[in-house]
Amino acid sequence: MVQKETEFDAAKEKGWYTAFYRYAEYLRLLTNGAVNHKSLYSLVGLNGRYVSSDNPQIRKRCASNLSRLLHSTRYAADFRESYANAPDVFVLGASQLAASLLDVTGMDEAALVSDLIEQGFPQLRAGLLSEISDGRIEVTAARLDGEMELLRNWVDQQVSSDASGCLLAVLTSFFFIMAFGHLEEGFANMLVDASPTAVLTSEDDSAAAPSLRACVMRAVESNPASIENMWAIGEEGSFCIGRYVDCDAIETNGLVSRRHCRIFRQGDAWYVRDEGSRFGTAVHRGGVSVWESGVAGAPECFPLAFGDCLVLAGQVYYWFVSLQNVERLLIG
């Protein structure tokens, strides 16, 4: 691993720190060069069919173009165009890649899935986050990590019974993440559950147990069935919502303050604190407002219960639920 990190650090100094490069380099090292940047690109890249052309002039020209492509964020636009032309391209590419990895590494499907999740994804993530400075504004660490937490939990439950399906899902997801910066919406919704209401209505009003990780769901409206995004929060973590780019959930609504509110864990409970927002934060429980910032006598921090709805500026809704409950739904 020291050698791998040394090679990755050297690549970073050269500006070769894209998600494509990091992921391809991980695969190259995993397979001792049998699967490399060129072969990976040929699976889903728009002009991949020319990479192994019999014409040496075409190969030379493609090699030069490929080198520039994989060292810049332009590969993502190429992948997106390829996907638009043939929506099944990532699945087909993942199928071919799975066959190659199994053949070359000698690993079984479950072991390969584990290596991809634990070793491959961190490399892909590091490269993807570095692309933000190059204009990948659709990439956010909070969404990426939240979705990968769900994918990891799903894999843990499914791999013993369907290792082949998990391998294909992970490889397909990695192609999609490189292209779009997040999981495919339909697959992500399946991981959360087709009906987020089932998560919310199954929560009780008891205080959030300290042993449970939390999950924040962003809704279009007060109806919990309108969930459009979600994030996982670790037991010792905190979660900030606002319009600043360094917030965990970045809002575009002009009534939301730059740092509007923060959810955090202290001792045996989760709390919400308004960060001095202009239009305030409220907590609704069972359809009734139980706390509102800025009201005389209201505590600065309010203890949350799973199933609470946070209302920002009177019109932006976030549901606070237990990640364990989400995981139970995935098992079912």
PDB file of C-alpha atoms in Angstrom, residues 8 17-24 26 75 116 119-131 139 144 148 170-171 173-179 181-182:
ATOM      1  CA  PHE A   8      -0.716   8.180  -6.375  1.00  0.00           C
ATOM      2  CA  TYR A  17      -5.708  13.267  -9.798  1.00  0.00           C
ATOM      3  CA  THR A  18      -9.045  12.634 -11.529  1.00  0.00           C
ATOM      4  CA  ALA A  19     -11.469   9.923 -10.429  1.00  0.00           C
ATOM      5  CA  PHE A  20     -10.845   8.065 -13.676  1.00  0.00           C
ATOM      6  CA  TYR A  21      -7.085   8.075 -13.139  1.00  0.00           C
ATOM      7  CA  ARG A  22      -7.268   7.012  -9.489  1.00  0.00           C
ATOM      8  CA  TYR A  23      -9.767   4.235 -10.163  1.00  0.00           C
ATOM      9  CA  ALA A  24      -7.909   2.982 -13.233  1.00  0.00           C
ATOM     10  CA  TYR A  26      -6.233   1.001  -8.522  1.00  0.00           C
ATOM     11  CA  TYR A  75     -13.566  12.055 -19.398  1.00  0.00           C
ATOM     12  CA  LEU A 116     -13.719  -2.663  -4.586  1.00  0.00           C
ATOM     13  CA  GLN A 119      -9.904  -0.111  -1.535  1.00  0.00           C
ATOM     14  CA  GLY A 120     -11.290   0.999  -4.881  1.00  0.00           C
ATOM     15  CA  PHE A 121     -13.925   3.456  -3.757  1.00  0.00           C
ATOM     16  CA  PRO A 122     -11.571   5.564  -1.573  1.00  0.00           C
ATOM     17  CA  GLN A 123      -9.348   6.070  -4.629  1.00  0.00           C
ATOM     18  CA  LEU A 124     -12.304   6.992  -6.824  1.00  0.00           C
ATOM     19  CA  ARG A 125     -13.633   9.334  -4.116  1.00  0.00           C
ATOM     20  CA  ALA A 126     -10.295  11.099  -3.657  1.00  0.00           C
ATOM     21  CA  GLY A 127     -10.039  11.764  -7.367  1.00  0.00           C
ATOM     22  CA  LEU A 128     -13.647  12.868  -7.685  1.00  0.00           C
ATOM     23  CA  LEU A 129     -13.416  15.374  -4.843  1.00  0.00           C
ATOM     24  CA  SER A 130     -10.241  16.823  -6.348  1.00  0.00           C
ATOM     25  CA  GLU A 131     -12.233  17.524  -9.529  1.00  0.00           C
ATOM     26  CA  VAL A 139     -20.040  16.651  -6.852  1.00  0.00           C
ATOM     27  CA  LEU A 144     -21.288  10.804  -2.243  1.00  0.00           C
ATOM     28  CA  MET A 148     -21.862   4.912  -0.564  1.00  0.00           C
ATOM     29  CA  VAL A 170     -20.835  -1.986  -7.663  1.00  0.00           C
ATOM     30  CA  LEU A 171     -18.912  -1.830 -10.956  1.00  0.00           C
ATOM     31  CA  SER A 173     -22.267   2.276  -9.938  1.00  0.00           C
ATOM     32  CA  PHE A 174     -18.603   3.247 -10.124  1.00  0.00           C
ATOM     33  CA  PHE A 175     -18.939   4.023 -13.842  1.00  0.00           C
ATOM     34  CA  PHE A 176     -22.040   6.124 -13.114  1.00  0.00           C
ATOM     35  CA  ILE A 177     -20.356   7.952 -10.226  1.00  0.00           C
ATOM     36  CA  MET A 178     -17.380   8.878 -12.407  1.00  0.00           C
ATOM     37  CA  ALA A 179     -19.720  10.230 -15.081  1.00  0.00           C
ATOM     38  CA  GLY A 181     -20.769  12.423  -9.481  1.00  0.00           C
ATOM     39  CA  HIS A 182     -23.461  10.353  -7.768  1.00  0.00           C
TER      40      HIS A 182
END
